[in-house]
mmCIF file of C-alpha atoms and ligand atoms in Angstrom:
data_model
loop_
_atom_site.group_PDB
_atom_site.id
_atom_site.type_symbol
_atom_site.label_atom_id
_atom_site.label_comp_id
_atom_site.label_asym_id
_atom_site.label_seq_id
_atom_site.Cartn_x
_atom_site.Cartn_y
_atom_site.Cartn_z
ATOM 1 C CA MET A 5 -151.995 92.229 97.385
ATOM 2 C CA GLN A 6 -148.579 93.840 97.726
ATOM 3 C CA THR A 7 -145.597 91.518 97.912
ATOM 4 C CA PRO A 8 -143.060 92.477 100.609
ATOM 5 C CA VAL A 9 -139.763 93.011 98.814
ATOM 6 C CA ALA A 10 -136.210 93.794 99.954
ATOM 7 C CA VAL A 11 -133.757 95.418 97.562
ATOM 8 C CA LEU A 12 -130.035 94.749 98.058
ATOM 9 C CA ILE A 13 -127.593 97.272 96.630
ATOM 10 C CA SER A 14 -123.931 98.260 96.709
ATOM 11 C CA GLY A 15 -123.898 101.528 94.811
ATOM 12 C CA SER A 16 -125.805 104.222 92.951
ATOM 13 C CA GLY A 17 -129.168 102.495 93.054
ATOM 14 C CA SER A 18 -130.626 103.702 89.759
ATOM 15 C CA ASN A 19 -132.342 100.325 89.376
ATOM 16 C CA LEU A 20 -133.673 100.690 92.906
ATOM 17 C CA GLN A 21 -135.046 104.077 91.852
ATOM 18 C CA SER A 22 -136.914 102.514 88.933
ATOM 19 C CA ILE A 23 -138.573 100.049 91.328
ATOM 20 C CA ILE A 24 -139.478 102.837 93.768
ATOM 21 C CA ASP A 25 -140.937 104.946 90.947
ATOM 22 C CA GLN A 26 -143.097 102.150 89.581
ATOM 23 C CA THR A 27 -144.229 101.253 93.084
ATOM 24 C CA GLU A 28 -145.287 104.825 93.726
ATOM 25 C CA THR A 29 -147.298 105.070 90.505
ATOM 26 C CA GLY A 30 -149.095 101.863 91.479
ATOM 27 C CA SER A 31 -147.892 99.905 88.451
ATOM 28 C CA LEU A 32 -145.872 97.472 90.577
ATOM 29 C CA PRO A 33 -147.744 95.518 93.262
ATOM 30 C CA VAL A 34 -144.951 95.515 95.827
ATOM 31 C CA ARG A 35 -144.128 97.073 99.162
ATOM 32 C CA ILE A 36 -140.416 97.773 99.565
ATOM 33 C CA CYS A 37 -139.843 96.748 103.194
ATOM 34 C CA CYS A 38 -136.196 97.697 103.270
ATOM 35 C CA VAL A 39 -133.138 98.500 101.230
ATOM 36 C CA ILE A 40 -129.948 96.828 102.394
ATOM 37 C CA SER A 41 -126.457 97.905 101.336
ATOM 38 C CA ASN A 42 -123.175 96.203 102.117
ATOM 39 C CA ARG A 43 -121.420 99.537 101.555
ATOM 40 C CA PRO A 44 -122.002 102.503 103.872
ATOM 41 C CA ASP A 45 -121.472 105.081 101.094
ATOM 42 C CA ALA A 46 -123.968 103.585 98.613
ATOM 43 C CA PHE A 47 -126.045 106.436 97.194
ATOM 44 C CA GLY A 48 -129.015 104.063 96.953
ATOM 45 C CA LEU A 49 -129.391 104.303 100.746
ATOM 46 C CA GLU A 50 -130.157 108.012 100.364
ATOM 47 C CA ARG A 51 -132.630 107.317 97.572
ATOM 48 C CA ALA A 52 -134.482 104.929 99.896
ATOM 49 C CA ARG A 53 -134.584 107.359 102.821
ATOM 50 C CA LYS A 54 -135.852 110.124 100.580
ATOM 51 C CA HIS A 55 -138.876 107.959 99.813
ATOM 52 C CA GLY A 56 -139.474 106.954 103.429
ATOM 53 C CA ILE A 57 -138.129 103.438 102.927
ATOM 54 C CA GLU A 58 -136.053 101.828 105.652
ATOM 55 C CA ALA A 59 -132.382 101.918 104.622
ATOM 56 C CA VAL A 60 -130.097 99.462 106.386
ATOM 57 C CA CYS A 61 -126.341 99.275 106.026
ATOM 58 C CA ILE A 62 -124.824 95.914 106.862
ATOM 59 C CA PRO A 63 -121.132 96.295 106.028
ATOM 60 C CA SER A 64 -119.528 93.206 104.543
ATOM 61 C CA LYS A 65 -115.975 94.415 105.028
ATOM 62 C CA GLY A 66 -113.971 92.330 107.499
ATOM 63 C CA LYS A 67 -116.663 89.643 107.821
ATOM 64 C CA THR A 68 -116.874 86.160 106.383
ATOM 65 C CA ARG A 69 -119.674 85.583 103.865
ATOM 66 C CA GLU A 70 -121.494 83.497 106.477
ATOM 67 C CA GLU A 71 -121.291 86.169 109.152
ATOM 68 C CA HIS A 72 -122.458 88.879 106.809
ATOM 69 C CA GLU A 73 -125.314 86.852 105.335
ATOM 70 C CA ARG A 74 -126.532 85.787 108.747
ATOM 71 C CA GLU A 75 -127.041 89.464 109.558
ATOM 72 C CA VAL A 76 -128.773 90.084 106.240
ATOM 73 C CA VAL A 77 -131.081 87.093 106.693
ATOM 74 C CA ALA A 78 -132.016 88.282 110.181
ATOM 75 C CA VAL A 79 -133.214 91.589 108.739
ATOM 76 C CA LEU A 80 -135.045 89.916 105.837
ATOM 77 C CA ASP A 81 -136.791 87.476 108.153
ATOM 78 C CA SER A 82 -137.822 90.121 110.642
ATOM 79 C CA ARG A 83 -139.380 92.259 107.875
ATOM 80 C CA GLY A 84 -141.359 89.337 106.423
ATOM 81 C CA VAL A 85 -139.670 89.630 103.019
ATOM 82 C CA GLN A 86 -141.046 87.402 100.228
ATOM 83 C CA LEU A 87 -138.790 88.472 97.367
ATOM 84 C CA VAL A 88 -135.166 89.631 97.451
ATOM 85 C CA VAL A 89 -134.068 91.797 94.531
ATOM 86 C CA LEU A 90 -130.357 92.248 93.870
ATOM 87 C CA ALA A 91 -130.020 95.600 92.108
ATOM 88 C CA GLY A 92 -126.327 96.295 91.712
ATOM 89 C CA TYR A 93 -125.410 94.154 94.726
ATOM 90 C CA MET A 94 -121.773 93.320 94.092
ATOM 91 C CA ARG A 95 -121.466 90.100 96.071
ATOM 92 C CA LEU A 96 -121.989 86.443 95.348
ATOM 93 C CA LEU A 97 -124.623 84.823 97.545
ATOM 94 C CA GLY A 98 -123.749 81.874 99.726
ATOM 95 C CA HIS A 99 -125.457 79.100 101.595
ATOM 96 C CA GLU A 100 -126.933 81.170 104.462
ATOM 97 C CA LEU A 101 -129.096 83.328 102.257
ATOM 98 C CA LEU A 102 -129.879 80.872 99.496
ATOM 99 C CA GLU A 103 -130.910 78.042 101.814
ATOM 100 C CA ARG A 104 -133.605 80.294 103.170
ATOM 101 C CA TYR A 105 -134.614 82.287 100.087
ATOM 102 C CA ARG A 106 -133.892 79.974 97.136
ATOM 103 C CA GLY A 107 -136.239 80.682 94.239
ATOM 104 C CA ARG A 108 -137.087 84.021 95.806
ATOM 105 C CA VAL A 109 -133.929 85.970 94.879
ATOM 106 C CA ILE A 110 -133.547 87.699 91.516
ATOM 107 C CA ASN A 111 -130.679 89.694 90.028
ATOM 108 C CA ILE A 112 -130.186 92.041 87.106
ATOM 109 C CA HIS A 113 -127.056 91.645 85.015
ATOM 110 C CA PRO A 114 -126.006 94.173 82.350
ATOM 111 C CA ALA A 115 -125.302 91.717 79.506
ATOM 112 C CA LEU A 116 -127.027 88.904 77.664
ATOM 113 C CA LEU A 117 -126.078 85.900 79.783
ATOM 114 C CA PRO A 118 -124.341 83.528 79.549
ATOM 115 C CA SER A 119 -122.092 86.058 77.774
ATOM 116 C CA PHE A 120 -120.042 88.400 79.925
ATOM 117 C CA PRO A 121 -120.908 87.380 83.496
ATOM 118 C CA GLY A 122 -119.171 89.116 86.394
ATOM 119 C CA THR A 123 -118.756 92.683 87.488
ATOM 120 C CA HIS A 124 -117.971 94.436 84.179
ATOM 121 C CA GLY A 125 -120.810 93.464 81.842
ATOM 122 C CA TYR A 126 -120.881 96.729 79.858
ATOM 123 C CA GLU A 127 -117.100 97.019 79.485
ATOM 124 C CA ASP A 128 -116.658 93.351 78.605
ATOM 125 C CA ALA A 129 -119.389 93.370 75.927
ATOM 126 C CA TRP A 130 -118.113 96.679 74.528
ATOM 127 C CA ASN A 131 -114.476 95.568 74.412
ATOM 128 C CA TYR A 132 -115.437 92.293 72.751
ATOM 129 C CA GLY A 133 -117.102 94.270 69.967
ATOM 130 C CA VAL A 134 -120.552 92.660 70.082
ATOM 131 C CA LYS A 135 -123.269 94.143 67.843
ATOM 132 C CA VAL A 136 -126.105 93.366 70.250
ATOM 133 C CA SER A 137 -125.917 93.333 74.011
ATOM 134 C CA GLY A 138 -128.598 93.878 76.625
ATOM 135 C CA CYS A 139 -129.547 92.846 80.115
ATOM 136 C CA THR A 140 -130.727 89.698 81.860
ATOM 137 C CA VAL A 141 -132.914 89.240 84.916
ATOM 138 C CA HIS A 142 -132.440 85.815 86.469
ATOM 139 C CA PHE A 143 -133.032 83.780 89.575
ATOM 140 C CA VAL A 144 -129.943 83.606 91.744
ATOM 141 C CA ASP A 145 -128.000 80.475 92.583
ATOM 142 C CA GLU A 146 -124.531 79.986 94.057
ATOM 143 C CA GLY A 147 -122.770 80.688 90.764
ATOM 144 C CA CYS A 148 -121.720 83.982 89.231
ATOM 145 C CA ASP A 149 -124.751 85.066 87.136
ATOM 146 C CA THR A 150 -125.670 81.443 86.374
ATOM 147 C CA GLY A 151 -129.266 81.065 87.618
ATOM 148 C CA PRO A 152 -132.356 80.399 85.440
ATOM 149 C CA ILE A 153 -133.225 83.323 83.166
ATOM 150 C CA ILE A 154 -136.521 85.160 83.653
ATOM 151 C CA LEU A 155 -136.213 87.703 80.853
ATOM 152 C CA GLN A 156 -133.713 89.435 78.621
ATOM 153 C CA ALA A 157 -133.879 92.730 76.754
ATOM 154 C CA ALA A 158 -131.683 93.701 73.817
ATOM 155 C CA ASN A 159 -129.469 96.757 73.462
ATOM 156 C CA PRO A 160 -128.104 96.905 69.898
ATOM 157 C CA ILE A 161 -124.866 98.864 69.492
ATOM 158 C CA GLU A 162 -125.290 101.986 67.339
ATOM 159 C CA PRO A 163 -122.605 103.194 64.902
ATOM 160 C CA ASP A 164 -121.741 106.358 66.853
ATOM 161 C CA ASP A 165 -121.892 104.737 70.302
ATOM 162 C CA THR A 166 -119.198 105.164 72.903
ATOM 163 C CA LEU A 167 -118.958 102.915 75.941
ATOM 164 C CA GLU A 168 -120.717 105.664 77.887
ATOM 165 C CA THR A 169 -123.698 106.116 75.495
ATOM 166 C CA PHE A 170 -123.998 102.334 75.235
ATOM 167 C CA ARG A 171 -124.073 102.069 79.041
ATOM 168 C CA GLN A 172 -126.544 104.939 79.505
ATOM 169 C CA ARG A 173 -128.997 103.436 77.003
ATOM 170 C CA GLY A 174 -128.451 100.023 78.595
ATOM 171 C CA LEU A 175 -129.310 101.355 82.035
ATOM 172 C CA LYS A 176 -132.593 102.761 80.723
ATOM 173 C CA ILE A 177 -133.409 99.308 79.361
ATOM 174 C CA GLU A 178 -132.508 97.775 82.745
ATOM 175 C CA HIS A 179 -134.909 100.194 84.429
ATOM 176 C CA GLN A 180 -137.780 98.660 82.451
ATOM 177 C CA ALA A 181 -136.622 95.045 82.605
ATOM 178 C CA LEU A 182 -136.147 94.697 86.358
ATOM 179 C CA PRO A 183 -139.586 96.036 87.374
ATOM 180 C CA GLU A 184 -141.144 93.870 84.650
ATOM 181 C CA ALA A 185 -139.494 90.738 86.077
ATOM 182 C CA ILE A 186 -140.616 91.711 89.586
ATOM 183 C CA ARG A 187 -144.163 92.170 88.269
ATOM 184 C CA LEU A 188 -144.105 88.696 86.705
ATOM 185 C CA TYR A 189 -142.870 87.193 89.977
ATOM 186 C CA CYS A 190 -145.336 89.031 92.177
ATOM 187 C CA THR A 191 -148.320 88.157 90.015
ATOM 188 C CA GLY A 192 -147.419 84.466 90.252
ATOM 189 C CA ARG A 193 -146.539 84.061 86.596
ATOM 190 C CA LEU A 194 -143.101 82.459 86.948
ATOM 191 C CA ARG A 195 -142.427 78.744 87.277
ATOM 192 C CA ILE A 196 -138.908 77.287 87.380
ATOM 193 C CA GLU A 197 -138.446 74.004 85.494
ATOM 194 C CA GLY A 198 -134.796 73.031 85.711
ATOM 195 C CA ARG A 199 -132.853 75.705 83.871
ATOM 196 C CA ARG A 200 -135.958 77.095 82.243
ATOM 197 C CA VAL A 201 -138.295 79.724 83.653
ATOM 198 C CA ILE A 202 -141.819 79.346 82.299
ATOM 199 C CA VAL A 203 -143.743 82.609 82.060
ATOM 200 C CA GLU A 204 -147.418 81.822 82.473
ATOM 201 C CA PRO A 205 -149.939 83.828 80.423
ATOM 202 C CA ASP A 206 -151.504 86.876 82.024
ATOM 203 C CA ARG A 207 -154.979 85.803 83.083
ATOM 204 C CA SER A 208 -155.797 88.923 85.073
ATOM 205 C CA ALA A 209 -158.014 90.393 82.345
ATOM 206 C CA GLU A 210 -159.976 87.183 81.727
ATOM 207 C CA CYS A 211 -163.691 87.064 82.524
ATOM 208 C CA THR A 212 -164.524 84.728 85.407
ATOM 209 C CA GLY A 213 -168.309 84.565 84.880
HETATM 210 C C1 GRF B 4 -126.372 97.756 86.852
HETATM 211 O O1 GRF B 4 -125.763 97.885 85.601
HETATM 212 C C2 GRF B 4 -126.734 96.325 87.162
HETATM 213 O O2 GRF B 4 -127.118 95.595 86.028
HETATM 214 C C3 GRF B 4 -125.439 95.780 87.697
HETATM 215 O O3 GRF B 4 -124.918 96.820 88.479
HETATM 216 C C4 GRF B 4 -125.394 98.069 87.975
HETATM 217 C C5 GRF B 4 -126.049 98.778 89.141
HETATM 218 O O4 GRF B 4 -126.440 100.072 88.805
HETATM 219 N N1 GRF B 4 -125.649 94.544 88.405
HETATM 220 P P1 GRF B 4 -127.376 100.892 89.814
HETATM 221 O O5 GRF B 4 -126.700 100.841 91.178
HETATM 222 O O6 GRF B 4 -128.726 100.247 89.835
HETATM 223 O O7 GRF B 4 -127.393 102.281 89.258
#
């Protein structure tokens, strides 16, 4: 069974690419129904088209959050989307989208939450001088990177790192973490209990006889 997924982006879409790649090799049981960008120049839209995936631009500029989200929700609903993945989508979600898709929206953040939320995770962690950073995949709520955490992966700082090498290695880690979280969701292994996300054991290999 392939879960119908929408990926929301605002920029380069390297995380989107990692989802596409794992979908194409068959290691991720999802069908990407559409990619939606709030920015017309997002390179991720081209990535989607190149792989025959519907790429939709719904500009957010000049609209209220409600107006914009109403348009997004209309597309999600009409494509039968079950899971919404925010992959570099640089907007907070509001009532319109969350009322309809609560518990079915996940986001990747480039730091170990609750440290360094917001739009500059790599820079903020680097400038603070942390020795270990990483990324977090979490369910989305109304806050800024505050929803229940699905998984985290570490990115220790190396002695000769620059911000750029730290970021490049971090992105590679993100490209494993996000598809892994999607896999856990789509195989029914995630249960939200308050702030905690319980990851159920993988029973797919168990004998049923
Ligand atoms: C990633 O670092 C992601 O964690 C953050 O925005 C960046 C998007 O990169 N939310 P890309 O567009 O997937 O290349």
